[in-house]
Short mmCIF file of C-alpha atoms in Angstrom, two decimals:
data_model
loop_
_atom_site.label_atom_id
_atom_site.label_comp_id
_atom_site.label_asym_id
_atom_site.label_seq_id
_atom_site.Cartn_x
_atom_site.Cartn_y
_atom_site.Cartn_z
CA MET A 1 45.43 -38.56 -10.72
CA ARG A 2 48.43 -37.31 -8.76
CA THR A 3 51.51 -37.33 -10.93
CA ARG A 4 54.13 -37.37 -8.19
CA PRO A 5 54.86 -41.02 -7.55
CA LEU A 6 54.66 -42.81 -4.23
CA LYS A 7 58.09 -44.18 -3.50
CA VAL A 8 58.49 -47.88 -2.41
CA ALA A 9 61.59 -49.42 -0.77
CA LEU A 10 61.93 -53.20 -1.19
CA LEU A 11 63.82 -55.17 1.54
CA GLY A 12 64.78 -58.53 -0.02
CA CYS A 13 64.81 -59.60 -3.57
CA GLY A 14 64.56 -63.36 -3.42
CA VAL A 15 61.80 -65.46 -4.75
CA VAL A 16 59.02 -63.20 -3.44
CA GLY A 17 60.88 -59.95 -3.71
CA SER A 18 61.86 -60.35 -7.32
CA GLU A 19 58.18 -61.09 -8.18
CA VAL A 20 57.02 -57.96 -6.30
CA ALA A 21 59.48 -55.91 -8.36
CA ARG A 22 58.43 -57.61 -11.57
CA ILE A 23 54.75 -56.99 -10.99
CA MET A 24 55.30 -53.37 -10.03
CA THR A 25 57.10 -52.79 -13.32
CA THR A 26 54.82 -54.80 -15.70
CA HIS A 27 51.61 -53.65 -14.07
CA ALA A 28 52.71 -50.05 -13.38
CA ASP A 29 49.81 -48.44 -15.31
CA ASP A 30 47.19 -50.57 -13.72
CA LEU A 31 48.56 -50.04 -10.31
CA ALA A 32 48.63 -46.26 -10.80
CA ALA A 33 45.06 -46.26 -11.98
CA ARG A 34 43.87 -48.29 -8.96
CA ILE A 35 45.83 -46.27 -6.48
CA GLY A 36 45.37 -42.80 -7.96
CA ALA A 37 49.13 -42.19 -8.30
CA PRO A 38 52.15 -43.86 -9.77
CA VAL A 39 54.29 -46.09 -7.60
CA GLU A 40 58.01 -46.11 -8.05
CA LEU A 41 60.49 -48.63 -6.89
CA ALA A 42 63.00 -46.28 -5.20
CA GLY A 43 65.48 -48.88 -3.80
CA VAL A 44 66.15 -52.46 -3.35
CA ALA A 45 68.13 -53.75 -0.30
CA VAL A 46 69.93 -57.10 -0.77
CA ARG A 47 72.77 -59.14 0.78
CA ARG A 48 74.58 -59.93 -2.46
CA PRO A 49 74.61 -56.98 -4.83
CA SER A 50 76.64 -58.69 -7.50
CA ARG A 51 73.84 -61.03 -8.36
CA VAL A 52 72.04 -60.19 -11.64
CA ARG A 53 68.40 -59.32 -11.07
CA GLU A 54 66.52 -59.16 -14.29
CA GLY A 55 64.29 -56.10 -14.71
CA ILE A 56 65.75 -54.23 -11.80
CA ASP A 57 68.01 -51.17 -12.39
CA PRO A 58 71.36 -51.95 -10.74
CA ALA A 59 71.45 -48.36 -9.58
CA LEU A 60 68.54 -49.16 -7.23
CA VAL A 61 70.39 -52.01 -5.49
CA THR A 62 72.00 -51.42 -2.07
CA THR A 63 73.39 -53.47 0.86
CA ASP A 64 72.51 -50.70 3.28
CA ALA A 65 68.95 -51.45 4.14
CA THR A 66 69.07 -49.09 7.15
CA ALA A 67 70.02 -46.08 5.03
CA LEU A 68 67.28 -46.94 2.57
CA VAL A 69 64.50 -46.87 5.18
CA LYS A 70 65.86 -43.76 6.73
CA ARG A 71 65.81 -41.80 3.51
CA GLY A 72 62.65 -39.77 4.48
CA ASP A 73 61.22 -39.75 0.96
CA ILE A 74 60.09 -43.39 1.16
CA ASP A 75 56.34 -43.78 1.38
CA VAL A 76 56.13 -47.60 1.81
CA VAL A 77 58.69 -50.20 2.88
CA VAL A 78 58.02 -53.79 1.59
CA GLU A 79 59.77 -56.28 3.85
CA VAL A 80 60.29 -59.76 2.48
CA ILE A 81 63.58 -60.74 4.02
CA GLY A 82 62.07 -62.82 6.90
CA GLY A 83 63.50 -63.67 10.25
CA ILE A 84 63.46 -61.58 13.43
CA GLU A 85 66.51 -59.43 12.98
CA PRO A 86 67.31 -57.17 11.16
CA ALA A 87 63.68 -57.19 9.96
CA ARG A 88 62.27 -55.91 13.29
CA THR A 89 64.73 -53.01 13.54
CA LEU A 90 64.26 -52.08 9.88
CA ILE A 91 60.42 -52.06 10.29
CA THR A 92 60.39 -49.91 13.33
CA THR A 93 63.02 -47.54 11.80
CA ALA A 94 60.75 -47.25 8.67
CA PHE A 95 57.95 -46.13 11.05
CA GLU A 96 60.11 -43.61 12.70
CA HIS A 97 61.02 -42.06 9.42
CA GLY A 98 57.52 -41.72 8.01
CA ALA A 99 57.01 -44.92 6.06
CA SER A 100 54.24 -47.43 6.24
CA VAL A 101 55.16 -51.14 6.11
CA VAL A 102 53.92 -54.16 4.12
CA SER A 103 55.41 -57.40 5.44
CA ALA A 104 55.30 -61.16 4.74
CA ASN A 105 57.25 -61.99 7.88
CA LYS A 106 55.13 -64.50 9.79
CA ALA A 107 57.79 -65.33 12.41
CA LEU A 108 58.33 -61.80 13.46
CA LEU A 109 54.60 -60.92 13.52
CA ALA A 110 53.82 -63.98 15.63
CA GLN A 111 56.57 -63.09 18.09
CA ASP A 112 56.41 -59.26 18.18
CA GLY A 113 53.22 -58.27 16.41
CA ALA A 114 51.91 -56.25 19.35
CA ALA A 115 55.06 -54.15 19.52
CA LEU A 116 55.13 -53.56 15.81
CA HIS A 117 51.45 -52.46 15.83
CA ALA A 118 52.22 -50.07 18.65
CA ALA A 119 55.08 -48.55 16.80
CA ALA A 120 52.96 -48.15 13.67
CA GLU A 121 50.24 -46.47 15.63
CA GLU A 122 52.62 -44.19 17.47
CA HIS A 123 53.92 -42.79 14.20
CA GLY A 124 50.65 -42.84 12.37
CA GLU A 125 51.68 -45.46 9.82
CA ASP A 126 50.15 -48.64 8.38
CA LEU A 127 51.31 -52.19 8.98
CA TYR A 128 49.85 -54.71 6.60
CA TYR A 129 50.68 -58.37 6.24
CA GLU A 130 48.26 -60.39 4.21
CA ALA A 131 51.10 -62.39 2.71
CA ALA A 132 52.26 -63.62 6.11
CA VAL A 133 49.64 -66.31 6.53
CA ALA A 134 48.39 -68.05 3.45
CA GLY A 135 50.19 -66.81 0.35
CA ALA A 136 47.70 -65.51 -2.25
CA ILE A 137 44.66 -66.47 -0.24
CA PRO A 138 42.78 -63.45 1.13
CA LEU A 139 42.40 -64.29 4.74
CA ILE A 140 43.67 -61.57 7.01
CA ARG A 141 41.58 -58.81 5.37
CA PRO A 142 38.32 -60.78 5.61
CA LEU A 143 38.99 -61.54 9.25
CA ARG A 144 40.03 -58.05 10.08
CA GLU A 145 37.50 -56.09 7.96
CA SER A 146 34.75 -58.21 6.33
CA LEU A 147 33.90 -60.05 9.52
CA ALA A 148 34.61 -57.14 11.86
CA GLY A 149 30.87 -57.08 12.78
CA ASP A 150 30.64 -60.81 13.37
CA LYS A 151 31.87 -63.09 16.22
CA VAL A 152 34.37 -65.66 14.92
CA ASN A 153 34.38 -68.88 16.92
CA ARG A 154 36.77 -71.14 15.05
CA VAL A 155 39.52 -71.06 12.45
CA LEU A 156 40.49 -74.48 11.07
CA GLY A 157 42.81 -75.12 8.16
CA ILE A 158 45.80 -76.27 6.24
CA VAL A 159 48.28 -73.35 6.18
CA ASN A 160 51.55 -75.02 4.98
CA GLY A 161 51.85 -76.23 1.38
CA THR A 162 55.10 -78.26 1.99
CA THR A 163 53.56 -80.44 4.70
CA ASN A 164 50.27 -80.82 2.80
CA PHE A 165 52.15 -82.01 -0.26
CA ILE A 166 54.09 -84.64 1.79
CA LEU A 167 51.04 -85.92 3.59
CA ASP A 168 49.04 -86.06 0.34
CA LYS A 169 51.82 -87.99 -1.28
CA MET A 170 51.87 -90.47 1.59
CA ASP A 171 48.18 -90.80 1.37
CA SER A 172 47.89 -91.20 -2.41
CA SER A 173 50.90 -93.44 -3.06
CA GLY A 174 51.55 -95.27 0.20
CA ALA A 175 54.95 -93.65 0.41
CA GLY A 176 56.84 -93.29 3.69
CA TYR A 177 57.60 -89.87 5.25
CA GLN A 178 61.19 -89.71 4.01
CA GLU A 179 60.33 -90.82 0.46
CA ALA A 180 57.62 -88.12 0.25
CA LEU A 181 59.90 -85.47 1.72
CA ASP A 182 62.56 -86.32 -0.78
CA GLU A 183 60.07 -85.80 -3.65
CA ALA A 184 58.96 -82.54 -2.17
CA THR A 185 62.54 -81.33 -1.98
CA ALA A 186 63.24 -82.47 -5.59
CA LEU A 187 60.25 -80.49 -6.79
CA GLY A 188 61.20 -77.35 -4.90
CA TYR A 189 58.24 -77.49 -2.37
CA ALA A 190 60.54 -78.22 0.62
CA GLU A 191 63.68 -76.21 1.66
CA ALA A 192 67.04 -77.95 1.99
CA ASP A 193 66.35 -77.69 5.71
CA PRO A 194 62.59 -78.36 6.03
CA THR A 195 62.55 -78.09 9.82
CA ALA A 196 60.34 -74.95 9.99
CA ASP A 197 57.70 -76.67 7.83
CA VAL A 198 57.76 -80.34 8.95
CA GLU A 199 58.09 -79.52 12.67
CA ALA A 200 55.19 -77.04 12.19
CA PHE A 201 57.00 -73.80 13.30
CA ASP A 202 55.79 -72.11 10.19
CA ALA A 203 52.15 -73.23 10.73
CA ALA A 204 52.32 -72.24 14.42
CA ALA A 205 53.37 -68.75 13.60
CA LYS A 206 50.45 -68.44 11.15
CA ALA A 207 48.09 -69.85 13.82
CA ALA A 208 49.22 -67.14 16.26
CA ILE A 209 48.50 -64.39 13.77
CA LEU A 210 45.03 -65.85 12.85
CA ALA A 211 43.98 -66.40 16.40
CA GLY A 212 44.98 -62.87 17.43
CA ILE A 213 42.96 -61.34 14.62
CA ALA A 214 40.03 -63.71 14.77
CA PHE A 215 39.53 -63.34 18.60
CA HIS A 216 40.76 -59.77 19.21
CA THR A 217 43.28 -61.13 21.63
CA ARG A 218 47.09 -61.09 21.64
CA VAL A 219 48.27 -64.57 20.93
CA ARG A 220 52.06 -65.10 20.56
CA LEU A 221 54.01 -67.99 19.04
CA ASP A 222 54.74 -69.32 22.49
CA ASP A 223 50.94 -69.64 23.12
CA VAL A 224 50.48 -72.06 20.23
CA TYR A 225 50.69 -75.78 20.89
CA ARG A 226 52.94 -77.24 18.21
CA GLU A 227 53.43 -80.83 17.05
CA GLY A 228 55.19 -81.69 13.82
CA MET A 229 54.37 -84.43 11.34
CA THR A 230 57.70 -86.30 11.13
CA GLU A 231 56.26 -89.25 13.10
CA VAL A 232 53.35 -89.85 10.87
CA THR A 233 53.68 -93.20 9.22
CA ALA A 234 52.12 -95.23 6.32
CA ALA A 235 50.45 -97.37 9.13
CA ASP A 236 48.76 -94.23 10.43
CA PHE A 237 47.31 -93.61 6.92
CA ALA A 238 46.19 -97.27 6.69
CA SER A 239 44.38 -96.79 10.05
CA ALA A 240 42.86 -93.57 8.89
CA LYS A 241 41.59 -95.19 5.69
CA GLU A 242 39.87 -97.90 7.74
CA MET A 243 37.99 -95.14 9.47
CA GLY A 244 37.10 -93.28 6.34
CA CYS A 245 39.72 -90.57 7.06
CA THR A 246 42.95 -89.02 5.88
CA ILE A 247 45.60 -87.21 7.76
CA LYS A 248 46.41 -83.41 7.53
CA LEU A 249 48.53 -81.06 9.41
CA LEU A 250 45.97 -78.60 10.82
CA ALA A 251 46.08 -75.21 12.41
CA ILE A 252 43.13 -74.90 14.83
CA CYS A 253 42.20 -71.71 16.65
CA GLU A 254 39.10 -71.96 18.79
CA ARG A 255 37.02 -69.85 21.17
CA ALA A 256 35.84 -71.81 24.25
CA ALA A 257 32.20 -72.74 24.43
CA ASP A 258 31.63 -70.26 27.28
CA GLY A 259 33.59 -67.55 25.35
CA GLY A 260 35.98 -66.99 28.17
CA SER A 261 39.19 -68.23 26.58
CA VAL A 262 40.83 -69.37 23.34
CA THR A 263 43.13 -72.11 22.23
CA ALA A 264 45.64 -72.19 19.39
CA ARG A 265 47.28 -75.41 18.20
CA VAL A 266 48.98 -77.08 15.23
CA HIS A 267 49.25 -80.86 14.84
CA PRO A 268 48.55 -83.82 12.56
CA ALA A 269 45.00 -84.98 12.71
CA MET A 270 42.63 -87.46 11.08
CA ILE A 271 39.69 -85.86 9.22
CA PRO A 272 36.81 -87.58 7.51
CA LEU A 273 37.05 -88.01 3.71
CA THR A 274 33.74 -86.20 3.60
CA HIS A 275 35.23 -83.02 5.09
CA PRO A 276 36.23 -80.41 2.43
CA LEU A 277 39.76 -80.16 3.77
CA ALA A 278 40.34 -83.89 3.03
CA SER A 279 40.27 -83.01 -0.67
CA VAL A 280 42.90 -80.29 -0.48
CA ARG A 281 45.71 -81.76 -2.49
CA GLY A 282 49.37 -81.03 -3.25
CA ALA A 283 50.89 -77.83 -1.99
CA TYR A 284 47.52 -76.00 -1.67
CA ASN A 285 46.19 -74.38 1.43
CA ALA A 286 42.49 -74.10 2.72
CA VAL A 287 41.10 -72.44 5.85
CA PHE A 288 37.67 -72.73 7.31
CA VAL A 289 36.29 -69.76 9.30
CA GLU A 290 33.15 -70.36 11.42
CA SER A 291 31.33 -67.36 12.85
CA ASP A 292 27.95 -66.69 14.45
CA ALA A 293 26.32 -64.76 11.63
CA ALA A 294 28.19 -65.71 8.52
CA GLY A 295 28.35 -69.46 9.36
CA GLN A 296 31.11 -71.47 7.63
CA LEU A 297 33.41 -69.81 5.10
CA MET A 298 36.19 -71.58 3.20
CA PHE A 299 39.25 -69.91 1.66
CA TYR A 300 41.29 -72.04 -0.79
CA GLY A 301 44.25 -71.50 -3.02
CA PRO A 302 48.08 -71.65 -3.42
CA GLY A 303 49.56 -70.91 -0.01
CA ALA A 304 53.18 -70.30 -1.06
CA GLY A 305 55.43 -69.49 -3.99
CA GLY A 306 56.88 -66.31 -5.48
CA ALA A 307 53.95 -65.10 -7.61
CA PRO A 308 51.13 -66.05 -5.33
CA THR A 309 52.85 -64.46 -2.26
CA ALA A 310 53.66 -61.34 -4.28
CA SER A 311 50.08 -61.03 -5.24
CA ALA A 312 49.16 -60.68 -1.58
CA VAL A 313 52.02 -58.17 -1.11
CA LEU A 314 50.85 -56.10 -4.03
CA GLY A 315 47.25 -56.11 -2.62
CA ASP A 316 48.50 -54.70 0.58
CA LEU A 317 50.66 -52.18 -1.25
CA VAL A 318 47.71 -50.84 -3.09
CA ALA A 319 45.67 -50.51 0.15
CA VAL A 320 48.57 -48.78 1.98
CA CYS A 321 49.16 -46.34 -0.91
CA ARG A 322 45.47 -45.42 -1.09
CA ASN A 323 45.55 -44.73 2.62
CA ARG A 324 48.55 -42.58 2.20
CA LEU A 325 46.95 -40.52 -0.50
CA SER A 326 43.73 -40.01 1.61
CA GLY A 327 45.81 -39.20 4.77
CA ALA A 328 44.24 -42.15 6.63
CA THR A 329 45.49 -45.43 8.08
CA GLY A 330 43.87 -48.83 7.93
CA PRO A 331 42.88 -51.10 10.78
CA GLY A 332 45.47 -51.57 13.43
CA GLU A 333 45.76 -54.15 16.16
CA SER A 334 42.42 -55.23 17.79
CA ALA A 335 43.21 -56.79 21.08
CA TYR A 336 40.40 -55.41 23.25
CA ALA A 337 39.02 -58.81 24.17
CA ALA A 338 42.23 -59.84 25.93
CA LEU A 339 41.04 -63.41 26.35
CA PRO A 340 43.33 -65.91 28.17
CA VAL A 341 44.94 -68.60 26.03
CA SER A 342 44.12 -71.93 27.55
CA PRO A 343 46.84 -74.71 27.63
CA MET A 344 46.64 -77.77 25.41
CA GLY A 345 45.64 -79.98 28.31
CA ASP A 346 42.21 -78.16 28.28
CA VAL A 347 41.60 -78.96 24.67
CA VAL A 348 38.79 -81.43 24.08
CA THR A 349 38.74 -83.60 20.90
CA ARG A 350 38.60 -87.26 19.79
CA TYR A 351 41.62 -89.56 19.69
CA HIS A 352 42.71 -92.58 17.72
CA ILE A 353 45.19 -94.67 19.82
CA SER A 354 47.04 -97.66 18.39
CA LEU A 355 48.48 -100.09 20.96
CA ASP A 356 50.70 -103.16 20.67
CA VAL A 357 49.35 -105.61 23.20
CA ALA A 358 49.68 -109.28 24.28
CA ASP A 359 47.38 -111.48 22.30
CA LYS A 360 45.49 -113.16 25.13
CA PRO A 361 42.18 -113.06 26.93
CA GLY A 362 41.42 -110.17 29.23
CA VAL A 363 43.66 -107.61 27.60
CA LEU A 364 40.73 -105.59 26.23
CA ALA A 365 39.05 -105.49 29.61
CA GLN A 366 42.23 -104.18 31.27
CA VAL A 367 42.57 -101.48 28.62
CA ALA A 368 38.93 -100.52 28.88
CA THR A 369 39.21 -100.18 32.62
CA VAL A 370 42.12 -97.79 32.29
CA PHE A 371 40.14 -95.58 29.92
CA ALA A 372 37.14 -95.63 32.40
CA GLU A 373 39.27 -94.73 35.38
CA HIS A 374 40.50 -91.63 33.63
CA GLY A 375 37.08 -90.57 32.46
CA VAL A 376 37.68 -91.20 28.78
CA SER A 377 34.75 -92.79 26.93
CA ILE A 378 35.46 -95.29 24.15
CA ASP A 379 33.65 -94.95 20.91
CA THR A 380 35.05 -98.01 18.98
CA VAL A 381 37.68 -100.76 19.50
CA ARG A 382 39.34 -103.00 16.91
CA GLN A 383 41.71 -105.83 17.83
CA GLN A 384 43.68 -107.94 15.36
CA GLY A 385 46.05 -110.74 16.11
CA ARG A 386 49.37 -111.13 14.21
CA LEU A 387 50.31 -114.13 12.18
CA ASP A 388 54.10 -113.78 12.87
CA GLY A 389 53.99 -115.92 16.00
CA SER A 390 54.96 -113.07 18.26
CA GLY A 391 52.04 -113.55 20.60
CA GLU A 392 51.01 -109.88 20.07
CA ALA A 393 48.10 -108.15 18.64
CA SER A 394 47.25 -104.58 17.51
CA LEU A 395 44.48 -102.82 19.45
CA VAL A 396 43.02 -99.66 18.05
CA VAL A 397 40.88 -97.45 20.34
CA VAL A 398 38.86 -94.46 19.11
CA THR A 399 37.49 -92.29 21.96
CA HIS A 400 34.62 -89.93 22.21
CA ARG A 401 35.66 -86.34 22.95
CA ALA A 402 38.12 -86.10 25.82
CA SER A 403 40.53 -83.50 27.11
CA ASP A 404 44.20 -83.68 26.20
CA ALA A 405 45.10 -83.91 29.90
CA SER A 406 42.80 -86.86 30.56
CA LEU A 407 44.07 -88.64 27.40
CA THR A 408 47.67 -87.99 28.57
CA GLY A 409 46.94 -89.60 31.94
CA THR A 410 45.24 -92.56 30.21
CA VAL A 411 48.24 -93.30 28.02
CA GLU A 412 50.65 -93.03 30.93
CA ALA A 413 48.58 -95.68 32.75
CA LEU A 414 48.34 -97.88 29.72
CA ARG A 415 52.11 -97.91 29.46
CA LYS A 416 52.34 -99.41 32.91
CA LEU A 417 50.17 -102.47 32.02
CA ASP A 418 52.22 -105.61 31.56
CA THR A 419 49.95 -106.58 28.68
CA VAL A 420 50.59 -103.35 26.74
CA ARG A 421 53.84 -103.72 24.78
CA GLY A 422 53.82 -100.19 23.46
CA VAL A 423 51.87 -97.25 22.14
CA ALA A 424 52.35 -97.32 18.42
CA SER A 425 50.62 -93.98 17.67
CA ILE A 426 48.25 -91.37 19.03
CA MET A 427 46.31 -89.22 16.60
CA ARG A 428 43.67 -86.64 17.16
CA VAL A 429 40.54 -86.81 15.09
CA GLU A 430 39.01 -83.51 13.94
CA GLY A 431 36.51 -82.04 11.56
CA GLU A 432 33.32 -83.91 12.66
#
């Protein structure tokens, strides 16, 4: 074993960063044995140096992250500060000064992954980011390495623990969205500002990363269709239960049937209770990968939290340090396929549409005609009058598979009917 340690600079010492530092200290001997050399925490860049950080030598703490990554004796930079800047500049500076990088920064990788990979390749360094997608769940490495000889056709999963907790609470208790969000916040699952989670920005960034790796194609955050879950109601769950379904916020990355394009999208969807994703409870994540040779693979586990995310970071750190000792680098960006990313309008799936209509004869025929005129085939219809004397009824239509564009046209035409009082909800149906 080499006695001279590999030096690690840690950018950020919050929930994840502090766990990385703790594990590096408490598991130092094991990490050294697995790597073939000791690893030494050489510096920790933070914004508030006065804060007490248990187990970290105050002499290692600095507010000058740029100086830390420029030191020249740093072997690996671990970036867990998040955001676009200064993370992007710090990572590229690390490459320029001879350090490899381990990152958990999904937003930056989804936006500028291609440029970061190019910078790493230019300087002969590694860029690893297992922790950016699904916490402790090994997902990027299986896609990038274990399935490198296979053809991945679809990635489908729950990649945000906060939204899954909220939707699970709404399903199991009948709570409304705000009530479930308040509980998630009280338990520490939701941030004070939950926008990134509930509006699906977080999941969309992860979908971009997964689609790029799975399909060997550059997929940016802007390529991902995004729909949050703030409009999901208790009534939607009631309708889902009548269909033998539940509702999950899903990230779906697919290769077109002809193999000529890909799509990436994040939105709430009904899935059958018989589907394994329906049983993913609380703040857990689960992802299905479908490929030609391996078939269906499912990855399941905690998708967030300090210790689980630090586990993924440390796994990358071990891999990068091993590469450094051997004078090699791991897999870089694979974008040779360069497939076009199709717009959401081309996506084909099933739909559950709930309408408020006049409770009188002929309404169903009018609605069915509109669907037919737009080429959308109806699977089932359920109409129920109301006892409140309003003269209105609820009409639920479940379609066969249709494109998003054709369904959009159908809904626009339905809104113009005098007998349609309003569109209560539209929900995609997946997992069948």
